[in-house]
mmCIF file of C-alpha atoms in Angstrom:
data_model
loop_
_atom_site.group_PDB
_atom_site.id
_atom_site.type_symbol
_atom_site.label_atom_id
_atom_site.label_comp_id
_atom_site.label_asym_id
_atom_site.label_seq_id
_atom_site.Cartn_x
_atom_site.Cartn_y
_atom_site.Cartn_z
ATOM 1 C CA UNK A 54 0.057 0.111 0.142
ATOM 2 C CA UNK A 55 1.207 3.575 -0.677
ATOM 3 C CA UNK A 56 1.949 5.775 2.164
ATOM 4 C CA UNK A 57 -1.290 7.645 3.754
ATOM 5 C CA UNK A 58 -1.358 11.325 3.904
ATOM 6 C CA UNK A 59 0.749 12.521 6.906
ATOM 7 C CA UNK A 60 -1.121 13.836 9.797
ATOM 8 C CA UNK A 61 -0.807 17.376 10.839
ATOM 9 C CA UNK A 62 2.423 18.248 12.859
ATOM 10 C CA UNK A 63 2.140 17.640 16.614
ATOM 11 C CA UNK A 64 1.162 20.811 18.684
ATOM 12 C CA UNK A 65 3.873 22.801 20.191
ATOM 13 C CA UNK A 66 5.002 21.974 23.859
ATOM 14 C CA UNK A 67 3.381 24.434 26.382
ATOM 15 C CA UNK A 68 5.479 27.720 26.996
ATOM 16 C CA UNK A 69 7.802 27.558 30.097
ATOM 17 C CA UNK A 70 6.728 29.467 33.184
ATOM 18 C CA UNK A 71 7.871 32.933 33.384
ATOM 19 C CA UNK A 72 10.344 32.048 36.233
ATOM 20 C CA UNK A 73 12.341 29.801 33.848
ATOM 21 C CA UNK A 74 15.595 30.928 32.453
ATOM 22 C CA UNK A 75 15.169 32.611 28.998
ATOM 23 C CA UNK A 76 16.172 30.480 25.934
ATOM 24 C CA UNK A 77 16.957 31.437 22.537
ATOM 25 C CA UNK A 78 14.092 31.468 19.971
ATOM 26 C CA UNK A 79 14.260 28.458 17.714
ATOM 27 C CA UNK A 80 15.224 29.222 14.117
ATOM 28 C CA UNK A 81 12.474 30.074 11.892
ATOM 29 C CA UNK A 82 11.237 27.281 9.807
ATOM 30 C CA UNK A 83 12.401 27.240 6.112
ATOM 31 C CA UNK A 84 9.449 28.165 3.416
ATOM 32 C CA UNK A 85 8.343 24.873 2.265
ATOM 33 C CA UNK A 86 6.618 23.980 -0.974
ATOM 34 C CA UNK A 87 5.599 20.841 -2.467
ATOM 35 C CA UNK A 88 4.751 19.746 -6.058
ATOM 36 C CA UNK A 89 2.060 17.334 -6.500
ATOM 37 C CA UNK A 90 -0.028 15.305 -9.029
ATOM 38 C CA UNK A 91 -2.787 12.852 -8.962
ATOM 39 C CA UNK A 92 -2.162 9.707 -10.913
ATOM 40 C CA UNK A 93 -4.871 6.966 -10.959
ATOM 41 C CA UNK A 94 -2.691 4.542 -12.868
ATOM 42 C CA UNK A 95 -5.547 3.177 -15.285
ATOM 43 C CA UNK A 96 -4.796 1.966 -18.791
ATOM 44 C CA UNK A 97 -5.331 5.569 -20.260
ATOM 45 C CA UNK A 98 -3.038 7.189 -17.939
ATOM 46 C CA UNK A 99 -0.586 4.392 -17.521
ATOM 47 C CA UNK A 100 2.213 6.158 -19.217
ATOM 48 C CA UNK A 101 1.454 9.788 -18.314
ATOM 49 C CA UNK A 102 4.107 10.155 -15.414
ATOM 50 C CA UNK A 103 7.154 10.322 -17.562
ATOM 51 C CA UNK A 104 6.903 14.071 -18.810
ATOM 52 C CA UNK A 105 5.168 15.200 -15.671
ATOM 53 C CA UNK A 106 7.909 13.902 -13.335
ATOM 54 C CA UNK A 107 10.763 15.160 -15.562
ATOM 55 C CA UNK A 108 9.298 18.729 -15.781
ATOM 56 C CA UNK A 109 8.201 18.575 -12.120
ATOM 57 C CA UNK A 110 11.756 17.675 -11.085
ATOM 58 C CA UNK A 111 13.267 20.654 -13.275
ATOM 59 C CA UNK A 112 10.678 22.998 -11.699
ATOM 60 C CA UNK A 113 11.752 21.712 -8.120
ATOM 61 C CA UNK A 114 15.241 22.384 -8.709
ATOM 62 C CA UNK A 115 14.537 25.948 -10.263
ATOM 63 C CA UNK A 116 12.372 26.946 -7.241
ATOM 64 C CA UNK A 117 13.928 24.826 -4.539
ATOM 65 C CA UNK A 118 10.863 22.931 -3.750
ATOM 66 C CA UNK A 119 10.928 20.551 -0.665
ATOM 67 C CA UNK A 120 9.144 17.425 -2.312
ATOM 68 C CA UNK A 121 7.479 15.982 -5.190
ATOM 69 C CA UNK A 122 4.236 14.096 -4.430
ATOM 70 C CA UNK A 123 2.047 11.639 -6.277
ATOM 71 C CA UNK A 124 -1.425 11.093 -4.859
ATOM 72 C CA UNK A 125 -1.887 7.449 -6.003
ATOM 73 C CA UNK A 126 -3.020 3.964 -4.698
ATOM 74 C CA UNK A 127 0.146 2.466 -6.221
ATOM 75 C CA UNK A 128 3.191 2.425 -3.934
ATOM 76 C CA UNK A 129 5.716 3.708 -6.550
ATOM 77 C CA UNK A 130 6.434 4.007 -10.329
ATOM 78 C CA UNK A 131 9.739 3.605 -12.041
ATOM 79 C CA UNK A 132 8.720 6.494 -14.392
ATOM 80 C CA UNK A 133 8.749 8.838 -11.307
ATOM 81 C CA UNK A 134 11.407 7.489 -8.869
ATOM 82 C CA UNK A 135 12.003 10.970 -7.178
ATOM 83 C CA UNK A 136 8.441 11.123 -5.981
ATOM 84 C CA UNK A 137 6.760 10.261 -2.803
ATOM 85 C CA UNK A 138 3.622 8.249 -3.267
ATOM 86 C CA UNK A 139 0.500 8.959 -1.037
ATOM 87 C CA UNK A 140 -2.999 7.863 -0.809
ATOM 88 C CA UNK A 141 -5.388 10.268 0.877
ATOM 89 C CA UNK A 142 -7.083 7.516 3.264
ATOM 90 C CA UNK A 143 -8.596 10.573 5.483
ATOM 91 C CA UNK A 144 -9.979 12.418 2.651
ATOM 92 C CA UNK A 145 -11.472 9.361 0.657
ATOM 93 C CA UNK A 146 -14.604 8.953 2.681
ATOM 94 C CA UNK A 147 -16.058 12.464 1.903
ATOM 95 C CA UNK A 148 -15.163 12.286 -1.733
ATOM 96 C CA UNK A 149 -16.716 8.923 -1.893
ATOM 97 C CA UNK A 150 -19.979 10.223 -0.191
ATOM 98 C CA UNK A 151 -20.445 12.805 -2.720
ATOM 99 C CA UNK A 152 -19.620 10.657 -5.565
ATOM 100 C CA UNK A 153 -22.391 8.335 -4.517
ATOM 101 C CA UNK A 154 -24.870 11.063 -4.283
ATOM 102 C CA UNK A 155 -24.124 12.315 -7.511
ATOM 103 C CA UNK A 156 -24.433 8.858 -9.028
ATOM 104 C CA UNK A 157 -27.785 8.391 -7.708
ATOM 105 C CA UNK A 158 -29.165 11.976 -8.530
ATOM 106 C CA UNK A 159 -27.483 12.307 -11.957
ATOM 107 C CA UNK A 160 -26.481 8.855 -13.335
ATOM 108 C CA UNK A 161 -25.918 10.118 -16.864
ATOM 109 C CA UNK A 162 -23.818 12.855 -15.722
ATOM 110 C CA UNK A 163 -21.797 10.636 -13.120
ATOM 111 C CA UNK A 164 -20.977 7.921 -15.674
ATOM 112 C CA UNK A 165 -18.586 10.131 -17.565
ATOM 113 C CA UNK A 166 -16.978 11.359 -14.396
ATOM 114 C CA UNK A 167 -16.652 8.307 -12.180
ATOM 115 C CA UNK A 168 -13.864 5.554 -12.224
ATOM 116 C CA UNK A 169 -15.111 2.692 -14.318
ATOM 117 C CA UNK A 170 -16.644 -0.374 -12.800
ATOM 118 C CA UNK A 171 -16.042 -2.634 -10.895
ATOM 119 C CA UNK A 172 -14.588 0.306 -9.046
ATOM 120 C CA UNK A 173 -16.924 1.952 -6.340
ATOM 121 C CA UNK A 174 -18.361 5.273 -7.271
ATOM 122 C CA UNK A 175 -15.638 7.722 -6.818
ATOM 123 C CA UNK A 176 -14.839 11.033 -8.632
ATOM 124 C CA UNK A 177 -11.121 10.639 -8.500
ATOM 125 C CA UNK A 178 -10.350 14.404 -9.434
ATOM 126 C CA UNK A 179 -11.836 15.438 -6.021
ATOM 127 C CA UNK A 180 -8.873 13.812 -4.396
ATOM 128 C CA UNK A 181 -6.465 16.653 -5.373
ATOM 129 C CA UNK A 182 -8.197 18.613 -2.480
ATOM 130 C CA UNK A 183 -6.808 16.254 0.056
ATOM 131 C CA UNK A 184 -3.578 18.084 -0.290
ATOM 132 C CA UNK A 185 -5.291 20.859 1.868
ATOM 133 C CA UNK A 186 -4.342 18.643 4.784
ATOM 134 C CA UNK A 187 -0.639 18.792 4.342
ATOM 135 C CA UNK A 188 0.073 21.413 6.836
ATOM 136 C CA UNK A 189 3.940 20.635 6.782
ATOM 137 C CA UNK A 190 4.048 22.640 3.570
ATOM 138 C CA UNK A 191 3.489 26.308 3.215
ATOM 139 C CA UNK A 192 2.198 25.961 -0.302
ATOM 140 C CA UNK A 193 1.473 23.151 -2.482
ATOM 141 C CA UNK A 194 1.453 23.557 -6.323
ATOM 142 C CA UNK A 195 -0.746 20.817 -8.029
ATOM 143 C CA UNK A 196 -0.755 20.046 -11.655
ATOM 144 C CA UNK A 197 -2.467 17.279 -13.422
ATOM 145 C CA UNK A 198 -0.523 14.637 -14.815
ATOM 146 C CA UNK A 199 -1.333 15.763 -18.327
ATOM 147 C CA UNK A 200 0.558 19.191 -17.683
ATOM 148 C CA UNK A 201 4.191 19.997 -18.470
ATOM 149 C CA UNK A 202 5.207 22.131 -15.467
ATOM 150 C CA UNK A 203 8.452 23.715 -17.212
ATOM 151 C CA UNK A 204 7.614 24.382 -20.766
ATOM 152 C CA UNK A 205 9.615 27.546 -20.870
ATOM 153 C CA UNK A 206 12.572 25.890 -21.969
ATOM 154 C CA UNK A 207 10.751 24.729 -25.094
ATOM 155 C CA UNK A 208 9.234 28.052 -26.280
ATOM 156 C CA UNK A 209 11.439 31.085 -27.172
ATOM 157 C CA UNK A 210 8.395 33.452 -26.609
ATOM 158 C CA UNK A 211 8.451 32.627 -22.798
ATOM 159 C CA UNK A 212 10.563 34.119 -20.024
ATOM 160 C CA UNK A 213 13.959 32.044 -19.730
ATOM 161 C CA UNK A 214 13.907 29.384 -16.937
ATOM 162 C CA UNK A 215 16.494 31.285 -14.944
ATOM 163 C CA UNK A 216 13.841 34.064 -13.834
ATOM 164 C CA UNK A 217 11.819 31.088 -12.462
ATOM 165 C CA UNK A 218 13.303 31.304 -8.923
ATOM 166 C CA UNK A 219 12.740 34.920 -8.439
ATOM 167 C CA UNK A 220 9.015 34.842 -9.889
ATOM 168 C CA UNK A 221 8.059 31.787 -7.858
ATOM 169 C CA UNK A 222 9.812 33.102 -4.639
ATOM 170 C CA UNK A 223 8.171 36.614 -4.522
ATOM 171 C CA UNK A 224 4.523 35.271 -5.886
ATOM 172 C CA UNK A 225 4.508 32.176 -3.442
ATOM 173 C CA UNK A 226 5.399 34.463 -0.339
ATOM 174 C CA UNK A 227 2.934 36.997 -1.307
ATOM 175 C CA UNK A 228 0.266 34.221 -1.490
ATOM 176 C CA UNK A 229 1.185 32.772 1.893
ATOM 177 C CA UNK A 230 0.932 36.199 3.398
ATOM 178 C CA UNK A 231 -2.563 36.874 2.224
ATOM 179 C CA UNK A 232 -5.979 35.451 3.355
ATOM 180 C CA UNK A 233 -6.295 33.635 0.062
ATOM 181 C CA UNK A 234 -6.550 29.705 0.505
ATOM 182 C CA UNK A 235 -6.330 28.795 -3.514
ATOM 183 C CA UNK A 236 -5.276 30.308 -6.638
ATOM 184 C CA UNK A 237 -6.131 29.204 -10.197
ATOM 185 C CA UNK A 238 -6.811 30.416 -13.546
ATOM 186 C CA UNK A 239 -10.009 30.496 -15.507
ATOM 187 C CA UNK A 240 -10.249 29.142 -18.986
ATOM 188 C CA UNK A 241 -12.549 29.947 -21.873
ATOM 189 C CA UNK A 242 -15.520 27.986 -20.411
ATOM 190 C CA UNK A 243 -14.964 27.362 -16.573
ATOM 191 C CA UNK A 244 -14.237 30.012 -14.044
ATOM 192 C CA UNK A 245 -11.465 27.975 -12.550
ATOM 193 C CA UNK A 246 -9.348 25.353 -14.413
ATOM 194 C CA UNK A 247 -8.067 23.046 -11.811
ATOM 195 C CA UNK A 248 -5.539 21.361 -14.079
ATOM 196 C CA UNK A 249 -3.021 23.453 -12.013
ATOM 197 C CA UNK A 250 -3.495 25.385 -8.850
ATOM 198 C CA UNK A 251 -1.872 26.702 -5.851
ATOM 199 C CA UNK A 252 -3.006 25.694 -2.240
ATOM 200 C CA UNK A 253 -2.200 26.914 0.982
ATOM 201 C CA UNK A 254 -2.834 23.822 3.428
ATOM 202 C CA UNK A 255 -5.001 24.234 6.585
ATOM 203 C CA UNK A 256 -6.413 21.469 8.789
ATOM 204 C CA UNK A 257 -9.412 23.645 9.266
ATOM 205 C CA UNK A 258 -10.114 24.214 5.709
ATOM 206 C CA UNK A 259 -9.776 20.627 4.759
ATOM 207 C CA UNK A 260 -12.124 19.544 7.541
ATOM 208 C CA UNK A 261 -14.744 22.179 6.324
ATOM 209 C CA UNK A 262 -14.465 20.916 2.723
ATOM 210 C CA UNK A 263 -14.727 17.367 3.730
ATOM 211 C CA UNK A 264 -17.964 18.163 5.895
ATOM 212 C CA UNK A 265 -19.285 20.003 2.726
ATOM 213 C CA UNK A 266 -18.765 17.182 0.391
ATOM 214 C CA UNK A 267 -20.534 14.766 2.599
ATOM 215 C CA UNK A 268 -23.777 16.410 2.278
ATOM 216 C CA UNK A 269 -23.386 18.411 -0.990
ATOM 217 C CA UNK A 270 -26.158 18.140 -3.720
ATOM 218 C CA UNK A 271 -25.575 19.312 -7.229
ATOM 219 C CA UNK A 272 -27.794 20.725 -9.998
ATOM 220 C CA UNK A 273 -26.633 21.891 -13.406
ATOM 221 C CA UNK A 274 -29.076 24.835 -13.022
ATOM 222 C CA UNK A 275 -28.635 25.804 -9.271
ATOM 223 C CA UNK A 276 -25.158 24.488 -8.717
ATOM 224 C CA UNK A 277 -24.388 22.910 -5.086
ATOM 225 C CA UNK A 278 -26.843 22.948 -2.333
ATOM 226 C CA UNK A 279 -29.027 25.159 -4.393
ATOM 227 C CA UNK A 280 -26.660 28.104 -4.165
ATOM 228 C CA UNK A 281 -28.295 29.702 -7.461
ATOM 229 C CA UNK A 282 -27.156 29.998 -11.106
ATOM 230 C CA UNK A 283 -23.635 31.512 -11.742
ATOM 231 C CA UNK A 284 -24.989 34.977 -12.191
ATOM 232 C CA UNK A 285 -26.941 34.720 -9.088
ATOM 233 C CA UNK A 286 -24.095 33.446 -6.955
ATOM 234 C CA UNK A 287 -21.109 35.717 -7.950
ATOM 235 C CA UNK A 288 -17.758 35.610 -6.220
ATOM 236 C CA UNK A 289 -16.138 38.356 -4.373
ATOM 237 C CA UNK A 290 -14.474 40.372 -7.495
ATOM 238 C CA UNK A 291 -11.883 42.401 -5.404
ATOM 239 C CA UNK A 292 -10.453 38.786 -4.451
ATOM 240 C CA UNK A 293 -10.154 37.630 -8.203
ATOM 241 C CA UNK A 294 -8.702 40.990 -9.095
ATOM 242 C CA UNK A 295 -6.031 41.078 -6.486
ATOM 243 C CA UNK A 296 -4.561 37.739 -7.750
ATOM 244 C CA UNK A 297 -5.200 38.462 -11.377
ATOM 245 C CA UNK A 298 -3.859 41.851 -11.159
ATOM 246 C CA UNK A 299 -5.939 45.122 -12.348
ATOM 247 C CA UNK A 300 -9.227 46.129 -10.953
ATOM 248 C CA UNK A 301 -12.692 44.335 -10.078
ATOM 249 C CA UNK A 302 -14.144 45.634 -13.390
ATOM 250 C CA UNK A 303 -11.541 43.872 -15.527
ATOM 251 C CA UNK A 304 -12.067 40.641 -13.395
ATOM 252 C CA UNK A 305 -15.609 40.967 -14.073
ATOM 253 C CA UNK A 306 -15.240 41.242 -17.717
ATOM 254 C CA UNK A 307 -12.917 37.989 -17.693
ATOM 255 C CA UNK A 308 -15.487 36.258 -15.630
ATOM 256 C CA UNK A 309 -18.451 37.261 -17.907
ATOM 257 C CA UNK A 310 -16.352 36.085 -20.792
ATOM 258 C CA UNK A 311 -16.651 32.532 -19.811
ATOM 259 C CA UNK A 312 -19.099 29.796 -21.103
ATOM 260 C CA UNK A 313 -20.319 29.469 -17.424
ATOM 261 C CA UNK A 314 -21.578 33.084 -17.385
ATOM 262 C CA UNK A 315 -22.755 33.150 -20.809
ATOM 263 C CA UNK A 316 -25.184 30.164 -20.370
ATOM 264 C CA UNK A 317 -25.656 30.957 -16.721
ATOM 265 C CA UNK A 318 -25.675 27.129 -15.786
ATOM 266 C CA UNK A 319 -23.327 24.985 -13.852
ATOM 267 C CA UNK A 320 -22.575 22.870 -17.057
ATOM 268 C CA UNK A 321 -18.806 23.782 -17.740
ATOM 269 C CA UNK A 322 -16.269 20.970 -17.842
ATOM 270 C CA UNK A 323 -15.879 19.497 -14.433
ATOM 271 C CA UNK A 324 -18.910 21.359 -13.061
ATOM 272 C CA UNK A 325 -20.258 18.384 -11.139
ATOM 273 C CA UNK A 326 -16.700 17.393 -10.152
ATOM 274 C CA UNK A 327 -13.468 19.116 -9.020
ATOM 275 C CA UNK A 328 -13.832 22.540 -10.875
ATOM 276 C CA UNK A 329 -17.436 22.954 -9.746
ATOM 277 C CA UNK A 330 -16.504 21.986 -6.236
ATOM 278 C CA UNK A 331 -13.493 24.431 -6.429
ATOM 279 C CA UNK A 332 -15.616 27.505 -7.599
ATOM 280 C CA UNK A 333 -18.488 26.789 -5.123
ATOM 281 C CA UNK A 334 -16.524 25.974 -2.049
ATOM 282 C CA UNK A 335 -13.720 28.423 -2.472
ATOM 283 C CA UNK A 336 -15.198 31.269 -4.323
ATOM 284 C CA UNK A 337 -19.105 31.407 -3.805
ATOM 285 C CA UNK A 338 -19.818 29.639 -0.388
ATOM 286 C CA UNK A 339 -16.595 31.031 1.242
ATOM 287 C CA UNK A 340 -13.920 33.629 0.615
ATOM 288 C CA UNK A 341 -10.406 32.351 0.020
ATOM 289 C CA UNK A 342 -10.218 31.848 -3.752
ATOM 290 C CA UNK A 343 -8.296 34.129 -6.126
ATOM 291 C CA UNK A 344 -7.155 34.027 -9.693
ATOM 292 C CA UNK A 345 -3.612 33.744 -11.204
ATOM 293 C CA UNK A 346 -1.866 36.706 -12.760
ATOM 294 C CA UNK A 347 -2.942 37.412 -16.300
ATOM 295 C CA UNK A 348 -0.191 39.651 -17.074
ATOM 296 C CA UNK A 349 2.804 41.219 -15.582
ATOM 297 C CA UNK A 350 6.473 39.940 -14.413
ATOM 298 C CA UNK A 351 4.986 37.101 -12.241
ATOM 299 C CA UNK A 352 3.031 35.422 -15.044
ATOM 300 C CA UNK A 353 4.441 31.942 -15.171
ATOM 301 C CA UNK A 354 2.427 29.455 -17.406
ATOM 302 C CA UNK A 355 2.255 25.725 -17.798
ATOM 303 C CA UNK A 356 1.023 23.701 -20.762
ATOM 304 C CA UNK A 357 -1.987 21.540 -20.303
ATOM 305 C CA UNK A 358 -2.821 18.638 -22.862
ATOM 306 C CA UNK A 359 -6.706 19.022 -22.862
ATOM 307 C CA UNK A 360 -9.416 16.838 -24.226
ATOM 308 C CA UNK A 361 -9.732 13.189 -24.354
ATOM 309 C CA UNK A 362 -6.906 12.394 -26.889
ATOM 310 C CA UNK A 363 -3.904 12.235 -24.733
ATOM 311 C CA UNK A 364 -0.561 12.501 -26.364
ATOM 312 C CA UNK A 365 0.935 9.411 -24.831
ATOM 313 C CA UNK A 366 -1.393 7.339 -26.946
ATOM 314 C CA UNK A 367 -1.909 7.150 -30.674
ATOM 315 C CA UNK A 368 -4.930 9.216 -31.885
ATOM 316 C CA UNK A 369 -6.865 9.263 -35.052
ATOM 317 C CA UNK A 370 -7.120 13.266 -35.035
ATOM 318 C CA UNK A 371 -4.539 14.814 -36.997
ATOM 319 C CA UNK A 372 -4.132 17.825 -34.599
ATOM 320 C CA UNK A 373 -3.970 15.276 -31.642
ATOM 321 C CA UNK A 374 -1.124 13.422 -33.487
ATOM 322 C CA UNK A 375 0.813 16.749 -33.904
ATOM 323 C CA UNK A 376 0.248 17.521 -30.237
ATOM 324 C CA UNK A 377 1.708 14.110 -29.426
ATOM 325 C CA UNK A 378 4.759 15.087 -31.294
ATOM 326 C CA UNK A 379 5.090 18.156 -29.330
ATOM 327 C CA UNK A 380 4.810 15.957 -26.344
ATOM 328 C CA UNK A 381 7.410 13.576 -27.347
ATOM 329 C CA UNK A 382 9.894 16.195 -28.393
ATOM 330 C CA UNK A 383 9.749 17.658 -24.739
ATOM 331 C CA UNK A 384 10.146 14.318 -23.302
ATOM 332 C CA UNK A 385 13.288 13.553 -25.193
ATOM 333 C CA UNK A 386 14.627 17.075 -24.844
ATOM 334 C CA UNK A 387 13.968 16.815 -21.075
ATOM 335 C CA UNK A 388 15.890 13.585 -20.643
ATOM 336 C CA UNK A 389 12.858 11.605 -19.634
ATOM 337 C CA UNK A 390 12.883 8.908 -22.254
ATOM 338 C CA UNK A 391 13.806 6.367 -19.745
ATOM 339 C CA UNK A 392 14.353 2.561 -20.196
ATOM 340 C CA UNK A 393 10.992 1.665 -18.448
ATOM 341 C CA UNK A 394 8.080 -0.090 -20.022
ATOM 342 C CA UNK A 395 6.450 3.268 -20.528
ATOM 343 C CA UNK A 396 9.717 4.572 -22.254
ATOM 344 C CA UNK A 397 9.798 1.824 -24.494
ATOM 345 C CA UNK A 398 6.083 2.290 -25.339
ATOM 346 C CA UNK A 399 6.686 6.123 -25.945
ATOM 347 C CA UNK A 400 9.479 5.470 -28.441
ATOM 348 C CA UNK A 401 7.420 3.050 -30.229
ATOM 349 C CA UNK A 402 4.961 5.794 -30.726
ATOM 350 C CA UNK A 403 7.680 8.245 -31.854
ATOM 351 C CA UNK A 404 8.515 5.500 -34.516
ATOM 352 C CA UNK A 405 4.873 5.015 -35.599
ATOM 353 C CA UNK A 406 4.260 8.803 -36.106
ATOM 354 C CA UNK A 407 7.425 8.828 -38.226
ATOM 355 C CA UNK A 408 6.051 6.130 -40.205
ATOM 356 C CA UNK A 409 2.712 8.080 -40.609
ATOM 357 C CA UNK A 410 4.661 11.113 -41.687
ATOM 358 C CA UNK A 411 3.528 13.130 -38.903
ATOM 359 C CA UNK A 412 6.845 13.693 -37.216
ATOM 360 C CA UNK A 413 7.974 16.057 -39.886
ATOM 361 C CA UNK A 414 5.088 18.380 -39.460
ATOM 362 C CA UNK A 415 6.866 19.560 -36.186
ATOM 363 C CA UNK A 416 9.450 21.974 -35.970
ATOM 364 C CA UNK A 417 12.410 20.725 -33.666
ATOM 365 C CA UNK A 418 12.285 21.009 -30.081
ATOM 366 C CA UNK A 419 8.712 21.998 -29.997
ATOM 367 C CA UNK A 420 9.187 25.483 -30.852
ATOM 368 C CA UNK A 421 6.093 27.666 -31.055
ATOM 369 C CA UNK A 422 6.419 28.299 -34.890
ATOM 370 C CA UNK A 423 4.696 25.071 -35.498
ATOM 371 C CA UNK A 424 1.049 25.951 -35.122
ATOM 372 C CA UNK A 425 -0.584 22.690 -35.818
ATOM 373 C CA UNK A 426 -1.662 20.761 -32.763
ATOM 374 C CA UNK A 427 -1.545 23.911 -30.563
ATOM 375 C CA UNK A 428 -5.297 23.772 -29.887
ATOM 376 C CA UNK A 429 -4.769 20.662 -28.137
ATOM 377 C CA UNK A 430 -2.467 22.394 -25.714
ATOM 378 C CA UNK A 431 -3.893 24.975 -23.190
ATOM 379 C CA UNK A 432 -1.437 27.461 -21.662
ATOM 380 C CA UNK A 433 -2.489 28.158 -17.924
ATOM 381 C CA UNK A 434 -0.946 30.890 -15.715
ATOM 382 C CA UNK A 435 -0.146 29.640 -12.234
ATOM 383 C CA UNK A 436 1.202 32.380 -9.959
ATOM 384 C CA UNK A 437 -0.891 35.082 -8.579
ATOM 385 C CA UNK A 438 0.252 38.747 -8.984
ATOM 386 C CA UNK A 439 1.982 40.453 -5.846
ATOM 387 C CA UNK A 440 -1.158 42.343 -5.217
ATOM 388 C CA UNK A 441 -2.643 39.142 -3.839
ATOM 389 C CA UNK A 442 -1.148 40.304 -0.482
ATOM 390 C CA UNK A 443 -4.236 42.870 -0.441
ATOM 391 C CA UNK A 444 -6.451 40.112 0.415
ATOM 392 C CA UNK A 445 -7.209 40.165 4.128
ATOM 393 C CA UNK A 446 -9.641 38.353 6.107
ATOM 394 C CA UNK A 447 -12.697 40.496 7.430
ATOM 395 C CA UNK A 448 -16.068 39.684 9.065
ATOM 396 C CA UNK A 449 -17.966 41.000 5.775
ATOM 397 C CA UNK A 450 -17.355 40.892 2.145
ATOM 398 C CA UNK A 451 -17.775 43.881 -0.018
ATOM 399 C CA UNK A 452 -21.323 43.312 -0.726
ATOM 400 C CA UNK A 453 -22.465 43.402 3.116
ATOM 401 C CA UNK A 454 -23.344 39.658 3.362
ATOM 402 C CA UNK A 455 -21.426 37.480 5.651
ATOM 403 C CA UNK A 456 -19.174 34.982 3.805
ATOM 404 C CA UNK A 457 -17.053 32.763 6.074
ATOM 405 C CA UNK A 458 -13.225 32.698 5.268
ATOM 406 C CA UNK A 459 -11.624 29.437 4.934
#
């Protein structure tokens, strides 16, 4: 079995009596960051770890992160030997309770989100929120297993990797100093894309989320627990603006540009699962969510292979095949083409793409000059603006209604 998620640190011993001799203060604990993913290990994702682990290791060295973590029921993988594998035993009952309720209320909707039979009903993507319980870290950066965490070495239009350390250090410390609990970016359809996000662990926030999941209901029209349509249940716009950079009006325009707001329904991708839970719990039901920066020196992007055609498998779609070429170029350029079963399988995929003539449609080293296949890859910003520091806990939000901080 893989290692359960570590328990919160033991409480500090009581302070010595006033009559005790003075002792020097203990040294300040170093700022601790973890980089994490969720890997279900199914046949569809069996060979997904190679590029994620390679890019995560490069990012880890650049930003001096403390650990690489993989949430998985597997005890380890030869494709990611530098990571610690964890299974979120404590968080699992809450995720399973909501998964069962969704399966009963919306069987057709749930069928596409749950683990396939004979596994019990479970929305696996909810397990990423178990990272809230890892209070030994100041910040956890989560990225789905189909994300390249360090694409800047492949694209000349992006800032060089040598700027990573300063950008990450300044942004993460600003995020940690704020009252924000989570930062993520929107996409064209969803108000948050949880393919990559920053979390600030808290035992209290984790307990509240688990309690909420155990009793949550979902409706595509009125969202979670009947909170209302997206237009009727807005977030606190200044919190979005603080992380994004710019004013509340600009944040409102960006929010209104999403498909969710255009349709005024909770029917975006993952609305009944991780992305909807994230928006409801961290942005609507509570305060604590913010957006990643949209512009400025602290914009740091990752590349997310969206859609059902994943680049480690041979697809029929021509754009998906070119996207796979981009993926394999990065795999080889990052030194991740290991002599494992998946390494050999991906080298065979490369040979097959060459036979099909697809390989030569791609510019060397995945440069941005080759446009075909880019629609299969979404670029997501990760780091909030330094103005995220302005988010401070207060008893009331700007609209005058009480909204609890998490």
